[in-house]
Structure formats: C-alpha cells, structure tokens
Amino acid sequence: MSDGARASIIDGKATAERLRARIGAAVKRLKADHGLTPGLAAVLVGEDPASEIYVRNKGRATEAAGMASFTHRLAADSDQGALIDLVRSLNTDDSVNAILVQLPLPDHIDADRVTEALDPAKDVDGFHLINVGRLSAGVGGGLVPCTPQGCVMLLKDALGALAGLHAVILGRSNLVGKPLAQLLLGENCTVTIAHSRTRNLAAETVRGDILVAAVGRPALVKGSWIKPGAAVIDVGINRMEGVAGKSRLVGDVDFDQAVTVAGHITPVPGGVGPMTIACLLRNTLIATAAQAGLPAPEI
Ligand code: NAD
C-alpha cells in the first residue's frame, strides 16, 4: 500500500461469531432430526493459569453452541498411565464425541504418547498421526487442526479463491505451520515455509502474496518484510507487560508498520484467536455427525 493507505482489517471476532451462530443452528438441527447432542471433553493436567482460562473459555463456547461440555482435571503429578486411561475411557464414552487434551502437559508426560491414545475420530485438535496423515495425503475425512483451519477461512473470506497465490508461512510447528502449509497446498497456493534457521527471512517473507506469522516472537515481522498489498495473518500471541502492571497481547507482526504496507491484516487480539475456538466447535460438530454415519453438516 502507498500514499498513506492502510490495510483493511480482517475481523476474526466477527467472522468467528457468524461461524458460531451457524454451528449453533446446525446443532439444533442435529438434535431435532437425530436426537444427537455433540459432546466435547477437555482434559486439563495441572494448574497452568493460561490453560485454565483456555479450557474455561472453550467450555463456555461449547455450551453457548448448544453442545455438552465436560472437563476432567488431573493433578500436576498424575502419571502418564492415569492420563492415558482417562483418554481411553473417553474414547468409549458415547456422550463424548470430541476430546481435547490441553497442552502443554507436565514435563514427565510424553504428549505424543497421549495423542496416539486418542480415538482419531474424536481427536478434535487433529493431532493424531492418522489425522496428520490424512491432511498430508489430501484424502479428506480427517479432523484438521483448528488454528490453521481458522487462518484459511479468514484468508478465503478476505481474498476469495487462493489458487496460484504465493503463501509464505513463518513457523514450522506441528500445531500451526506444517498443517497450514498442507491446507494452503490444498487451496493450490505455492507454499514456502520459513523458520528459525532460514537465512535472510525478510527476503522470503517479502515474496508472499499471503504472509502468515506463527513464531511466538513479539513484533518480529517489520513493514519492510511484507509485500505491498499482501494479506497478513498474525497467529502470534505474546503476553507483554502493559501499563499499570496489566499485561497486553502482542502478535508476531509489528502491526503499526504492517498496516501501512499490507492489503489485509488480522489484529491481535481479535484476529486468529477467536477463529480457533470457533473451529474447535466446528470440528466437534463434524466429528459427531461422522460418528453417527451422517453427512458433514452444512455450516
Ligand atoms: P512453536 O514455538 O511450536 O513454533 C514456533 C516456530 O517459529 C518454530 O517452527 C520456529 O522454527 C519458528 N521460529 C522461532 N523463532 C523464530 C525466528 N526468530 N525467526 C523465524 N522463525 C522462528 O509455536 P506455535 O505453537 O506454532 O505457536 C506460534 C505462535 O502462535 C505463538 O505465539 C502461539 O502462542 C501462537 N498461537 C496462537 C494460536 C491462536 O489461536 N491464535 C494458536 C496456536 C498458537
């Protein structure tokens, strides 16, 4: 952008509210037509304050959508076997259609082992290797990680078809960067993944018609790193000290600089974050329908 123009703001909060309303309507139809109430079980190990807040918010959103919410708490010193036993009992509980194990887990627990104990059909975060494999192979029918799914929805809302666009993703985590790359390949983008060992990051990022930052480094991405007119999705959530001892959230993109260069940009907060929860509800609904042998609901 030039001549003092500013990027249009991608309003993730509003998009997520609309999606949640559509999910709520689909839940009502599922109840009326098939007597089914989707159920989401969250498992929390220990007392990490941020995880407590996430799980509480997810529970509220689940109930607001007309779904059943269950929370299971285990002490921080619980052993891995107890957690896996709980996961297995939820796998066979018919009132539970979706299970999430809140990360991070305490150091003595191997998160991969726990994820592999999940029934892939109830793996609402899409982390089980079966779901990872389905996404990588592009065969469909799996559950897709919520944050990358939310990013793609925001991009399609802002840009329409994404085919042929060059997408640069900053960050290669299993949670965000890698699944997002698969989703954007599925949308026929040309995809570059850059990361902590990439040489000359800015030379890569400036090529992106789409630039997604998922690194966890406050304001890493400067205005000069962005192709003029690009769509910028800021996944980062970094808690910084604010005024009067209050904390504030900052993304991975220097918003004040980026907004003068990009064509579209997500704010932090109010961008990707709300979409993550909405996509969790969407996955819960999709999982419930699939388990009942019903077609994927229209949402
Ligand atoms: P992660 O720590 O697992 O991965 C970070 C990635 O960034 C790594 O691949 C690493 O190679 C790369 N990286 C780190 N420093 C870098 C640097 N200086 N230059 C280039 N690349 C660098 O993190 P994650 O789980 O993918 O999360 C990333 C960010 O997104 C975090 O701030 C997290 O809080 C946030 N997040 C937000 C949501 C949401 O709902 N909005 C969901 C998940 C994660």
CSV table of C-alpha atoms and ligand atoms in Angstrom, one decimal:
chain,number,residue,atom,x,y,z
A,1,MET,CA,0.0,0.0,0.0
A,2,SER,CA,1.2,3.6,-0.5
A,3,ASP,CA,0.0,7.2,-0.3
A,4,GLY,CA,-1.0,6.8,3.3
A,5,ALA,CA,-3.4,3.9,2.5
A,6,ARG,CA,-4.0,1.4,5.3
A,7,ALA,CA,-4.7,-2.3,5.1
A,8,SER,CA,-8.3,-3.5,5.6
A,9,ILE,CA,-8.6,-5.2,9.0
A,10,ILE,CA,-9.6,-8.8,8.9
A,11,ASP,CA,-12.2,-9.0,11.7
A,12,GLY,CA,-11.7,-12.5,13.1
A,13,LYS,CA,-14.0,-11.8,16.0
A,14,ALA,CA,-17.0,-11.0,13.8
A,15,THR,CA,-16.2,-13.9,11.4
A,16,ALA,CA,-16.0,-16.3,14.4
A,17,GLU,CA,-19.3,-15.0,15.8
A,18,ARG,CA,-21.0,-15.7,12.5
A,19,LEU,CA,-19.5,-19.2,12.3
A,20,ARG,CA,-20.5,-19.9,15.8
A,21,ALA,CA,-24.1,-18.9,15.0
A,22,ARG,CA,-24.1,-21.2,12.0
A,23,ILE,CA,-22.7,-24.0,14.2
A,24,GLY,CA,-25.4,-23.3,16.8
A,25,ALA,CA,-28.1,-23.6,14.2
A,26,ALA,CA,-26.6,-26.9,12.9
A,27,VAL,CA,-26.5,-28.3,16.4
A,28,LYS,CA,-30.2,-27.5,16.8
A,29,ARG,CA,-31.0,-29.4,13.6
A,30,LEU,CA,-28.9,-32.4,14.7
A,31,LYS,CA,-30.9,-32.5,17.9
A,32,ALA,CA,-34.3,-32.1,16.3
A,33,ASP,CA,-33.6,-34.5,13.4
A,34,HIS,CA,-31.5,-37.2,15.0
A,35,GLY,CA,-31.7,-36.6,18.8
A,36,LEU,CA,-27.9,-36.0,19.0
A,37,THR,CA,-26.1,-33.6,21.3
A,38,PRO,CA,-22.4,-33.1,20.4
A,39,GLY,CA,-20.2,-33.5,23.5
A,40,LEU,CA,-16.7,-32.1,23.9
A,41,ALA,CA,-14.5,-33.3,26.8
A,42,ALA,CA,-11.5,-31.2,27.8
A,43,VAL,CA,-8.7,-32.8,29.9
A,44,LEU,CA,-6.6,-30.5,32.0
A,45,VAL,CA,-3.5,-31.7,33.8
A,46,GLY,CA,-2.1,-29.4,36.5
A,47,GLU,CA,-2.9,-25.8,37.2
A,48,ASP,CA,-1.3,-23.8,34.5
A,49,PRO,CA,-3.3,-20.4,34.7
A,50,ALA,CA,-3.3,-19.8,30.9
A,51,SER,CA,-4.6,-23.4,30.3
A,52,GLU,CA,-7.3,-22.9,33.0
A,53,ILE,CA,-8.5,-19.8,31.1
A,54,TYR,CA,-8.4,-21.6,27.7
A,55,VAL,CA,-10.3,-24.6,29.0
A,56,ARG,CA,-12.9,-22.4,30.7
A,57,ASN,CA,-13.5,-20.3,27.6
A,58,LYS,CA,-13.7,-23.4,25.4
A,59,GLY,CA,-16.3,-24.9,27.9
A,60,ARG,CA,-18.4,-21.7,27.7
A,61,ALA,CA,-18.3,-21.6,24.0
A,62,THR,CA,-19.3,-25.2,23.7
A,63,GLU,CA,-22.4,-24.7,25.9
A,64,ALA,CA,-23.3,-21.5,24.1
A,65,ALA,CA,-23.4,-23.5,20.9
A,66,GLY,CA,-25.9,-26.0,22.4
A,67,MET,CA,-23.3,-28.7,22.9
A,68,ALA,CA,-22.4,-30.7,26.1
A,69,SER,CA,-19.1,-29.7,27.7
A,70,PHE,CA,-17.2,-32.0,30.1
A,71,THR,CA,-14.0,-31.0,31.9
A,72,HIS,CA,-11.7,-33.6,33.5
A,73,ARG,CA,-8.9,-32.3,35.8
A,74,LEU,CA,-5.9,-34.4,36.9
A,75,ALA,CA,-3.3,-33.3,39.4
A,76,ALA,CA,0.1,-32.0,38.0
A,77,ASP,CA,1.9,-35.1,39.4
A,78,SER,CA,-0.5,-37.6,37.8
A,79,ASP,CA,1.3,-40.3,35.9
A,80,GLN,CA,1.1,-40.8,32.2
A,81,GLY,CA,-0.7,-44.1,32.6
A,82,ALA,CA,-3.6,-42.4,34.5
A,83,LEU,CA,-3.9,-39.8,31.8
A,84,ILE,CA,-3.9,-42.5,29.0
A,85,ASP,CA,-6.5,-44.5,31.0
A,86,LEU,CA,-8.8,-41.4,31.2
A,87,VAL,CA,-8.4,-40.8,27.4
A,88,ARG,CA,-9.3,-44.4,26.7
A,89,SER,CA,-12.4,-44.2,28.9
A,90,LEU,CA,-13.5,-41.0,27.0
A,91,ASN,CA,-12.8,-42.9,23.7
A,92,THR,CA,-15.5,-45.4,24.6
A,93,ASP,CA,-18.0,-42.9,26.3
A,94,ASP,CA,-20.9,-42.4,23.9
A,95,SER,CA,-21.8,-38.9,25.3
A,96,VAL,CA,-18.3,-37.7,24.3
A,97,ASN,CA,-17.8,-37.1,20.5
A,98,ALA,CA,-14.7,-34.9,20.8
A,99,ILE,CA,-11.7,-34.9,23.2
A,100,LEU,CA,-9.0,-32.3,23.7
A,101,VAL,CA,-6.1,-32.7,25.9
A,102,GLN,CA,-4.9,-29.2,26.8
A,103,LEU,CA,-1.3,-28.6,26.1
A,104,PRO,CA,1.3,-28.1,27.4
A,105,LEU,CA,1.4,-31.2,29.6
A,106,PRO,CA,3.8,-31.5,32.5
A,107,ASP,CA,7.4,-32.5,31.5
A,108,HIS,CA,7.1,-36.1,32.8
A,109,ILE,CA,4.3,-36.8,30.4
A,110,ASP,CA,5.0,-37.6,26.7
A,111,ALA,CA,2.4,-35.6,24.8
A,112,ASP,CA,2.9,-37.8,21.7
A,113,ARG,CA,2.0,-41.0,23.5
A,114,VAL,CA,-1.2,-39.3,24.9
A,115,THR,CA,-2.2,-38.1,21.5
A,116,GLU,CA,-1.7,-41.5,20.0
A,117,ALA,CA,-4.1,-43.0,22.7
A,118,LEU,CA,-6.9,-40.8,21.3
A,119,ASP,CA,-9.5,-42.3,19.1
A,120,PRO,CA,-8.7,-40.4,15.8
A,121,ALA,CA,-12.4,-39.9,15.2
A,122,LYS,CA,-12.6,-37.9,18.5
A,123,ASP,CA,-9.3,-36.1,18.1
A,124,VAL,CA,-10.8,-32.7,17.9
A,125,ASP,CA,-7.4,-30.9,17.6
A,126,GLY,CA,-6.4,-33.0,14.6
A,127,PHE,CA,-3.0,-34.0,16.2
A,128,HIS,CA,-3.3,-37.8,16.0
A,129,LEU,CA,-1.0,-39.2,13.3
A,130,ILE,CA,-4.0,-40.6,11.4
A,131,ASN,CA,-5.4,-37.1,11.1
A,132,VAL,CA,-2.0,-35.7,10.3
A,133,GLY,CA,-1.6,-38.3,7.6
A,134,ARG,CA,-5.0,-37.7,6.1
A,135,LEU,CA,-4.3,-34.0,5.8
A,136,SER,CA,-0.8,-34.6,4.3
A,137,ALA,CA,-2.2,-37.0,1.8
A,138,GLY,CA,-5.1,-34.7,0.9
A,139,VAL,CA,-7.6,-37.6,1.3
A,140,GLY,CA,-10.1,-35.8,3.5
A,141,GLY,CA,-12.3,-37.3,6.1
A,142,GLY,CA,-9.9,-36.4,9.0
A,143,LEU,CA,-10.1,-33.7,11.6
A,144,VAL,CA,-8.0,-30.7,10.8
A,145,PRO,CA,-6.1,-28.6,13.4
A,146,CYS,CA,-8.2,-25.6,14.5
A,147,THR,CA,-5.9,-22.6,14.2
A,148,PRO,CA,-4.6,-23.3,10.7
A,149,GLN,CA,-8.2,-24.0,9.6
A,150,GLY,CA,-9.2,-20.6,11.0
A,151,CYS,CA,-6.4,-18.9,9.1
A,152,VAL,CA,-7.6,-20.4,5.8
A,153,MET,CA,-11.2,-19.4,6.5
A,154,LEU,CA,-10.1,-15.8,7.2
A,155,LEU,CA,-7.9,-15.7,4.0
A,156,LYS,CA,-10.7,-17.1,1.8
A,157,ASP,CA,-13.1,-14.5,3.3
A,158,ALA,CA,-10.7,-11.7,2.5
A,159,LEU,CA,-9.3,-12.8,-0.8
A,160,GLY,CA,-11.8,-15.3,-2.3
A,161,ALA,CA,-10.0,-18.1,-4.2
A,162,LEU,CA,-6.4,-18.6,-3.1
A,163,ALA,CA,-5.2,-20.6,-6.1
A,164,GLY,CA,-1.9,-19.5,-7.6
A,165,LEU,CA,-1.0,-17.2,-4.7
A,166,HIS,CA,2.4,-17.5,-3.1
A,167,ALA,CA,1.9,-18.1,0.6
A,168,VAL,CA,4.9,-17.7,3.0
A,169,ILE,CA,4.5,-19.3,6.4
A,170,LEU,CA,6.8,-18.2,9.2
A,171,GLY,CA,7.0,-21.1,11.6
A,172,ARG,CA,7.1,-24.9,11.1
A,173,SER,CA,5.3,-26.3,14.2
A,174,ASN,CA,3.1,-29.3,14.1
A,175,LEU,CA,0.4,-27.2,15.7
A,176,VAL,CA,0.3,-24.3,13.1
A,177,GLY,CA,3.0,-24.0,10.4
A,178,LYS,CA,3.0,-27.6,9.0
A,179,PRO,CA,-0.8,-28.2,8.9
A,180,LEU,CA,-1.3,-24.7,7.5
A,181,ALA,CA,1.1,-25.5,4.7
A,182,GLN,CA,-0.9,-28.6,3.8
A,183,LEU,CA,-4.2,-26.7,3.8
A,184,LEU,CA,-2.8,-23.9,1.6
A,185,LEU,CA,-1.4,-26.5,-0.8
A,186,GLY,CA,-4.9,-27.9,-0.9
A,187,GLU,CA,-6.1,-24.5,-1.9
A,188,ASN,CA,-3.5,-24.6,-4.7
A,189,CYS,CA,-1.2,-21.9,-3.3
A,190,THR,CA,2.6,-22.0,-3.9
A,191,VAL,CA,3.9,-22.5,-0.3
A,192,THR,CA,7.1,-21.5,1.3
A,193,ILE,CA,7.8,-22.4,5.0
A,194,ALA,CA,10.4,-20.3,6.7
A,195,HIS,CA,11.7,-20.9,10.2
A,196,SER,CA,14.4,-20.1,12.8
A,197,ARG,CA,17.2,-21.5,10.6
A,198,THR,CA,16.1,-19.8,7.4
A,199,ARG,CA,18.7,-17.4,6.0
A,200,ASN,CA,17.6,-13.9,5.3
A,201,LEU,CA,14.0,-14.2,6.5
A,202,ALA,CA,12.9,-10.9,5.1
A,203,ALA,CA,13.9,-11.9,1.5
A,204,GLU,CA,11.5,-14.8,1.8
A,205,THR,CA,8.6,-13.1,3.5
A,206,VAL,CA,8.5,-10.2,1.1
A,207,ARG,CA,7.7,-12.6,-1.7
A,208,GLY,CA,4.4,-13.7,-0.1
A,209,ASP,CA,1.0,-12.6,-1.5
A,210,ILE,CA,0.0,-14.2,1.8
A,211,LEU,CA,2.2,-14.0,4.8
A,212,VAL,CA,1.3,-16.0,8.0
A,213,ALA,CA,3.4,-15.4,11.1
A,214,ALA,CA,3.3,-18.2,13.7
A,215,VAL,CA,6.6,-17.9,15.6
A,216,GLY,CA,5.9,-16.6,19.1
A,217,ARG,CA,8.3,-13.6,18.8
A,218,PRO,CA,6.6,-10.2,19.5
A,219,ALA,CA,6.6,-7.8,16.5
A,220,LEU,CA,9.2,-9.8,14.7
A,221,VAL,CA,7.8,-9.1,11.2
A,222,LYS,CA,8.5,-5.5,10.2
A,223,GLY,CA,6.8,-3.5,7.5
A,224,SER,CA,9.7,-3.9,5.1
A,225,TRP,CA,9.3,-7.7,5.3
A,226,ILE,CA,5.9,-7.5,3.7
A,227,LYS,CA,5.0,-7.4,0.0
A,228,PRO,CA,2.9,-4.3,-0.6
A,229,GLY,CA,-0.8,-5.3,-0.7
A,230,ALA,CA,-0.2,-8.8,0.8
A,231,ALA,CA,-2.7,-10.5,3.2
A,232,VAL,CA,-1.0,-10.8,6.6
A,233,ILE,CA,-2.3,-13.3,9.2
A,234,ASP,CA,-0.8,-12.9,12.6
A,235,VAL,CA,-1.1,-16.1,14.6
A,236,GLY,CA,1.3,-15.0,17.4
A,237,ILE,CA,0.0,-14.5,20.9
A,238,ASN,CA,2.7,-12.9,23.1
A,239,ARG,CA,1.8,-11.6,26.6
A,240,MET,CA,3.7,-8.4,27.3
A,241,GLU,CA,3.8,-6.1,30.3
A,242,GLY,CA,1.5,-3.2,29.8
A,243,VAL,CA,0.7,-0.1,31.7
A,244,ALA,CA,-0.2,-0.2,35.4
A,245,GLY,CA,1.1,-3.8,35.8
A,246,LYS,CA,-1.6,-5.1,33.4
A,247,SER,CA,-0.5,-7.4,30.6
A,248,ARG,CA,-1.4,-6.9,27.0
A,249,LEU,CA,-1.3,-9.2,24.0
A,250,VAL,CA,1.0,-8.6,21.0
A,251,GLY,CA,1.3,-10.5,17.8
A,252,ASP,CA,4.3,-11.7,15.8
A,253,VAL,CA,3.8,-8.8,13.4
A,254,ASP,CA,4.7,-5.1,14.0
A,255,PHE,CA,1.1,-4.1,13.4
A,256,ASP,CA,1.7,-0.3,13.2
A,257,GLN,CA,4.2,-0.8,10.4
A,258,ALA,CA,2.5,-3.6,8.7
A,259,VAL,CA,-0.9,-1.9,8.4
A,260,THR,CA,0.7,0.8,6.1
A,261,VAL,CA,2.1,-1.9,3.7
A,262,ALA,CA,-0.3,-4.9,3.7
A,263,GLY,CA,-3.6,-5.1,1.8
A,264,HIS,CA,-5.3,-7.1,4.6
A,265,ILE,CA,-4.2,-7.8,8.1
A,266,THR,CA,-5.5,-9.6,11.2
A,267,PRO,CA,-5.3,-7.7,14.6
A,268,VAL,CA,-4.1,-9.3,17.8
A,269,PRO,CA,-6.3,-9.8,19.7
A,270,GLY,CA,-9.4,-10.2,17.6
A,271,GLY,CA,-7.9,-12.0,14.6
A,272,VAL,CA,-7.0,-15.7,14.6
A,273,GLY,CA,-7.7,-16.4,18.3
A,274,PRO,CA,-11.5,-16.3,18.1
A,275,MET,CA,-11.4,-18.4,14.9
A,276,THR,CA,-9.5,-21.2,16.8
A,277,ILE,CA,-12.3,-21.7,19.3
A,278,ALA,CA,-15.0,-21.5,16.6
A,279,CYS,CA,-13.1,-24.2,14.6
A,280,LEU,CA,-13.0,-26.3,17.7
A,281,LEU,CA,-16.8,-26.2,17.8
A,282,ARG,CA,-16.9,-26.9,14.1
A,283,ASN,CA,-14.7,-30.0,14.5
A,284,THR,CA,-16.9,-31.2,17.4
A,285,LEU,CA,-19.9,-30.9,15.2
A,286,ILE,CA,-18.2,-32.6,12.2
A,287,ALA,CA,-17.0,-35.5,14.5
A,288,THR,CA,-20.4,-36.0,15.9
A,289,ALA,CA,-22.1,-36.3,12.5
A,290,ALA,CA,-19.3,-38.6,11.2
A,291,GLN,CA,-19.6,-40.9,14.2
A,292,ALA,CA,-23.4,-41.2,13.6
A,293,GLY,CA,-22.8,-42.0,9.9
A,294,LEU,CA,-24.3,-38.7,8.8
A,295,PRO,CA,-23.0,-36.4,6.1
A,296,ALA,CA,-20.9,-33.4,7.2
A,297,PRO,CA,-23.3,-30.7,8.4
A,298,GLU,CA,-23.8,-27.6,6.2
A,299,ILE,CA,-22.1,-24.8,8.0
B,1,NAD,P1,6.3,-23.1,18.3
B,1,NAD,O1,7.2,-22.5,19.4
B,1,NAD,O2,5.9,-24.6,18.4
B,1,NAD,O3,6.9,-22.9,16.9
B,1,NAD,C1,7.5,-21.7,16.5
B,1,NAD,C2,8.1,-21.7,15.2
B,1,NAD,O4,8.6,-20.5,14.8
B,1,NAD,C3,9.2,-22.8,15.0
B,1,NAD,O5,8.9,-23.5,13.9
B,1,NAD,C4,10.5,-21.9,14.9
B,1,NAD,O6,11.3,-22.5,13.9
B,1,NAD,C5,9.9,-20.6,14.4
B,1,NAD,N1,10.7,-19.5,14.9
B,1,NAD,C6,11.0,-19.2,16.2
B,1,NAD,N2,11.7,-18.1,16.3
B,1,NAD,C7,11.9,-17.7,15.0
B,1,NAD,C8,12.6,-16.6,14.4
B,1,NAD,N3,13.3,-15.7,15.2
B,1,NAD,N4,12.6,-16.5,13.1
B,1,NAD,C9,12.0,-17.3,12.3
B,1,NAD,N5,11.3,-18.4,12.8
B,1,NAD,C10,11.3,-18.6,14.1
B,1,NAD,O7,5.0,-22.2,18.3
B,1,NAD,P2,3.5,-22.5,17.8
B,1,NAD,O8,2.8,-23.4,18.7
B,1,NAD,O9,3.5,-22.7,16.3
B,1,NAD,O10,2.9,-21.0,18.1
B,1,NAD,C11,3.4,-19.9,17.4
B,1,NAD,C12,2.7,-18.6,18.0
B,1,NAD,O11,1.3,-18.7,17.7
B,1,NAD,C13,2.8,-18.5,19.5
B,1,NAD,O12,2.8,-17.1,19.8
B,1,NAD,C14,1.5,-19.1,20.0
B,1,NAD,O13,1.1,-18.5,21.2
B,1,NAD,C15,0.6,-18.6,18.9
B,1,NAD,N6,-0.6,-19.5,18.7
B,1,NAD,C16,-1.8,-18.9,18.6
B,1,NAD,C17,-3.0,-19.6,18.4
B,1,NAD,C18,-4.3,-18.8,18.2
B,1,NAD,O14,-5.3,-19.4,18.5
B,1,NAD,N7,-4.2,-17.6,17.8
B,1,NAD,C19,-2.9,-21.0,18.4
B,1,NAD,C20,-1.7,-21.6,18.5
B,1,NAD,C21,-0.5,-20.9,18.7
